[in-house]
Amino acid sequence: MEELKQLCENIKYLPASENPLSADVILIETPDFICVYDVGSSEKARSVIENITKKKIVVLSHFHTDHTANLSRITFDELYAGKETVRYTKAGMVVNQELCLSLLRIMPIPSVHAKGSVLLCYGEYAFCGDACYCAAKNGRQFYNAQLLKAQIDLLGGLEVKYLALSHKEGLLCSKEEVVCELKKIYATRKKDSSEIWLE
């Protein structure tokens, strides 16, 4: 399908859309199966996933509907997600520690954006969904300092070159660039507050 973009030999993705709001859908081909990271919410995303004829393993980054809405409209063989996402979808295996499937590594990632987020590593790429994004309260954006520090430590320790951030034009950022930006935000924390408010 012409709307799919190629990241490397084994990875294609359908870019996120605004209308309807639908996350990037990542397709990683291994010898035994195709891993689908996030299923989006658009008809286009559903069609791309349903056209896969190989064994399908789905990994959901988190429970927000732009990443999960198509789950009830597709077929798949296995499903992996964080505890909150499994509670929301009422399906799948909970990922509460690192899990290896062939050349894929699936693991929880601390995130203020969505509790129970899961990232997926393959080769030099780590697919993060929305995990690196902030949360909002009363119209203001913020990070939880403890979760942000844990996220920085996890991402910094990954042996990958790129982080794929959903909804980002071009999908990829260098790991160093993202970690550096998150460290700058963390450096603005105030001693008497567990939250870091963005200006």
Tab-separated table of C-alpha atoms in Angstrom:
chain	number	residue	atom	x	y	z
A	1	MET	CA	0.000	0.000	0.000
A	2	GLU	CA	1.432	3.348	-1.028
A	3	GLU	CA	0.552	5.112	2.247
A	4	LEU	CA	3.029	2.920	4.160
A	5	LYS	CA	6.487	4.393	4.716
A	6	GLN	CA	9.657	2.297	4.983
A	7	LEU	CA	11.952	2.798	7.994
A	8	CYS	CA	14.353	-0.001	7.121
A	9	GLU	CA	14.246	-3.388	5.400
A	10	ASN	CA	11.977	-5.007	8.010
A	11	ILE	CA	9.993	-2.020	9.303
A	12	LYS	CA	7.160	-0.075	7.674
A	13	TYR	CA	4.702	2.328	9.259
A	14	LEU	CA	1.450	4.086	8.552
A	15	PRO	CA	1.873	7.703	9.698
A	16	ALA	CA	-0.444	9.163	12.322
A	17	SER	CA	-3.427	11.204	11.157
A	18	GLU	CA	-5.265	14.184	12.638
A	19	ASN	CA	-8.746	13.535	11.278
A	20	PRO	CA	-9.579	11.050	12.566
A	21	LEU	CA	-6.949	11.213	15.320
A	22	SER	CA	-5.044	7.968	14.820
A	23	ALA	CA	-1.575	7.022	16.054
A	24	ASP	CA	1.295	5.774	13.906
A	25	VAL	CA	0.967	2.037	13.215
A	26	ILE	CA	4.313	0.221	13.098
A	27	LEU	CA	4.767	-3.085	11.230
A	28	ILE	CA	7.907	-5.106	12.011
A	29	GLU	CA	8.440	-8.237	9.942
A	30	THR	CA	10.338	-11.118	11.538
A	31	PRO	CA	10.842	-14.583	10.009
A	32	ASP	CA	7.932	-16.005	12.034
A	33	PHE	CA	5.444	-13.156	12.426
A	34	ILE	CA	4.640	-9.493	11.882
A	35	CYS	CA	4.553	-7.364	14.995
A	36	VAL	CA	2.028	-4.515	14.935
A	37	TYR	CA	2.878	-1.767	17.442
A	38	ASP	CA	-0.331	0.204	18.059
A	39	VAL	CA	-3.412	-0.381	15.929
A	40	GLY	CA	-4.640	3.202	15.483
A	41	SER	CA	-8.268	4.215	15.087
A	42	SER	CA	-8.648	5.022	11.381
A	43	GLU	CA	-10.170	2.860	8.663
A	44	LYS	CA	-6.864	3.096	6.789
A	45	ALA	CA	-4.992	1.646	9.788
A	46	ARG	CA	-7.571	-1.130	10.171
A	47	SER	CA	-7.260	-2.029	6.492
A	48	VAL	CA	-3.442	-2.108	6.598
A	49	ILE	CA	-3.494	-4.448	9.614
A	50	GLU	CA	-6.189	-6.716	8.195
A	51	ASN	CA	-4.233	-7.144	4.945
A	52	ILE	CA	-1.423	-8.873	6.856
A	53	THR	CA	-1.566	-12.579	6.069
A	54	LYS	CA	1.312	-13.719	8.303
A	55	LYS	CA	0.950	-14.479	12.027
A	56	LYS	CA	0.119	-11.161	13.782
A	57	ILE	CA	1.423	-10.137	17.192
A	58	VAL	CA	0.019	-6.854	18.491
A	59	VAL	CA	1.764	-4.672	21.081
A	60	LEU	CA	-0.141	-1.652	22.408
A	61	SER	CA	1.847	1.305	23.740
A	62	HIS	CA	-0.971	2.516	26.030
A	63	PHE	CA	-4.743	2.647	26.359
A	64	HIS	CA	-5.655	5.922	24.591
A	65	THR	CA	-8.199	5.313	21.843
A	66	ASP	CA	-6.117	6.777	19.000
A	67	HIS	CA	-3.719	3.866	19.670
A	68	THR	CA	-6.246	1.120	20.483
A	69	ALA	CA	-9.664	1.754	18.869
A	70	ASN	CA	-9.121	-0.671	15.973
A	71	LEU	CA	-8.433	-3.606	18.310
A	72	SER	CA	-12.059	-4.767	18.190
A	73	ARG	CA	-12.063	-4.458	14.373
A	74	ILE	CA	-8.980	-6.556	13.548
A	75	THR	CA	-7.809	-10.131	13.877
A	76	PHE	CA	-4.559	-11.021	15.637
A	77	ASP	CA	-2.818	-14.033	17.170
A	78	GLU	CA	-1.268	-12.552	20.316
A	79	LEU	CA	-1.632	-9.270	22.217
A	80	TYR	CA	0.770	-7.648	24.699
A	81	ALA	CA	0.178	-4.452	26.679
A	82	GLY	CA	0.551	-2.805	30.072
A	83	LYS	CA	-1.804	-3.619	32.940
A	84	GLU	CA	-3.990	-0.516	32.497
A	85	THR	CA	-4.322	-1.166	28.760
A	86	VAL	CA	-5.303	-4.808	29.305
A	87	ARG	CA	-7.881	-3.606	31.854
A	88	TYR	CA	-9.225	-1.176	29.238
A	89	THR	CA	-9.214	-3.589	26.260
A	90	LYS	CA	-10.194	-6.643	28.322
A	91	ALA	CA	-7.734	-8.691	26.268
A	92	GLY	CA	-4.067	-9.543	26.070
A	93	MET	CA	-1.074	-10.508	28.164
A	94	VAL	CA	0.183	-7.992	30.733
A	95	VAL	CA	3.754	-6.785	30.247
A	96	ASN	CA	5.105	-5.914	33.705
A	97	GLN	CA	8.755	-6.739	33.013
A	98	GLU	CA	10.978	-7.072	29.960
A	99	LEU	CA	9.787	-9.714	27.533
A	100	CYS	CA	11.698	-11.023	24.502
A	101	LEU	CA	9.918	-12.320	21.399
A	102	SER	CA	12.353	-13.344	18.697
A	103	LEU	CA	14.375	-10.130	18.046
A	104	LEU	CA	11.853	-7.886	19.814
A	105	ARG	CA	12.117	-6.572	23.357
A	106	ILE	CA	8.906	-5.355	24.990
A	107	MET	CA	9.123	-3.522	28.312
A	108	PRO	CA	7.237	-1.143	30.590
A	109	ILE	CA	8.302	2.525	30.444
A	110	PRO	CA	7.506	5.051	33.196
A	111	SER	CA	5.264	7.762	31.741
A	112	VAL	CA	3.166	10.637	33.056
A	113	HIS	CA	1.246	10.718	29.740
A	114	ALA	CA	-0.358	7.306	30.288
A	115	LYS	CA	0.084	4.935	33.198
A	116	GLY	CA	1.305	1.500	32.158
A	117	SER	CA	2.957	2.497	28.880
A	118	VAL	CA	4.973	-0.121	26.990
A	119	LEU	CA	7.866	0.383	24.580
A	120	LEU	CA	9.156	-1.957	21.906
A	121	CYS	CA	12.828	-2.285	20.896
A	122	TYR	CA	13.951	-3.750	17.605
A	123	GLY	CA	17.493	-3.312	16.284
A	124	GLU	CA	18.535	0.339	16.574
A	125	TYR	CA	14.961	1.539	17.183
A	126	ALA	CA	12.835	1.943	20.320
A	127	PHE	CA	9.146	2.605	19.640
A	128	CYS	CA	7.761	4.687	22.507
A	129	GLY	CA	4.198	5.589	21.528
A	130	ASP	CA	3.323	8.724	23.525
A	131	ALA	CA	5.352	7.741	26.621
A	132	CYS	CA	7.778	10.690	26.398
A	133	TYR	CA	5.032	13.286	26.213
A	134	CYS	CA	3.753	15.298	29.170
A	135	ALA	CA	0.328	15.242	30.798
A	136	ALA	CA	-2.092	18.129	31.272
A	137	LYS	CA	-4.033	19.368	34.278
A	138	ASN	CA	-6.288	22.447	34.364
A	139	GLY	CA	-5.063	23.425	30.903
A	140	ARG	CA	-1.380	23.330	31.938
A	141	GLN	CA	1.245	20.787	30.865
A	142	PHE	CA	3.462	18.992	33.363
A	143	TYR	CA	5.703	16.011	34.119
A	144	ASN	CA	5.921	14.071	37.364
A	145	ALA	CA	9.567	14.488	38.460
A	146	GLN	CA	9.991	10.924	39.768
A	147	LEU	CA	8.496	9.323	36.643
A	148	LEU	CA	10.516	11.598	34.366
A	149	LYS	CA	13.784	10.672	36.129
A	150	ALA	CA	12.945	6.954	35.842
A	151	GLN	CA	12.112	7.423	32.150
A	152	ILE	CA	15.384	9.274	31.477
A	153	ASP	CA	17.333	6.466	33.180
A	154	LEU	CA	15.544	3.767	31.179
A	155	LEU	CA	15.872	5.503	27.811
A	156	GLY	CA	19.496	6.449	28.439
A	157	GLY	CA	20.348	2.804	29.106
A	158	LEU	CA	18.764	1.444	25.922
A	159	GLU	CA	21.221	0.275	23.281
A	160	VAL	CA	19.368	1.952	20.429
A	161	LYS	CA	20.141	4.869	18.147
A	162	TYR	CA	16.618	6.161	17.498
A	163	LEU	CA	13.423	6.729	19.462
A	164	ALA	CA	10.183	6.625	17.490
A	165	LEU	CA	7.622	9.046	18.955
A	166	SER	CA	4.042	8.661	17.797
A	167	HIS	CA	2.379	11.691	16.157
A	168	LYS	CA	5.809	13.201	15.396
A	169	GLU	CA	6.451	14.250	11.794
A	170	GLY	CA	8.978	11.744	10.423
A	171	LEU	CA	8.499	9.522	13.511
A	172	LEU	CA	12.202	9.298	14.475
A	173	CYS	CA	14.453	11.315	16.771
A	174	SER	CA	17.948	10.444	17.924
A	175	LYS	CA	17.931	8.881	21.376
A	176	GLU	CA	20.496	11.436	22.579
A	177	GLU	CA	18.342	14.352	21.402
A	178	VAL	CA	15.241	13.127	23.265
A	179	VAL	CA	17.134	12.201	26.444
A	180	CYS	CA	18.901	15.571	26.402
A	181	GLU	CA	15.579	17.421	26.071
A	182	LEU	CA	14.018	15.398	28.912
A	183	LYS	CA	17.066	16.095	31.114
A	184	LYS	CA	16.652	19.831	30.479
A	185	ILE	CA	13.029	19.607	31.620
A	186	TYR	CA	14.034	17.561	34.688
A	187	ALA	CA	16.661	20.182	35.590
A	188	THR	CA	13.878	22.780	36.025
A	189	ARG	CA	12.234	20.860	38.903
A	190	LYS	CA	11.626	22.669	42.193
A	191	LYS	CA	12.533	20.993	45.493
A	192	ASP	CA	9.105	21.497	47.067
A	193	SER	CA	7.099	20.063	44.141
A	194	SER	CA	6.740	16.583	42.687
A	195	GLU	CA	5.467	18.103	39.438
A	196	ILE	CA	7.461	19.984	36.807
A	197	TRP	CA	5.194	22.538	35.121
A	198	LEU	CA	5.991	23.569	31.573
A	199	GLU	CA	5.825	27.256	30.655
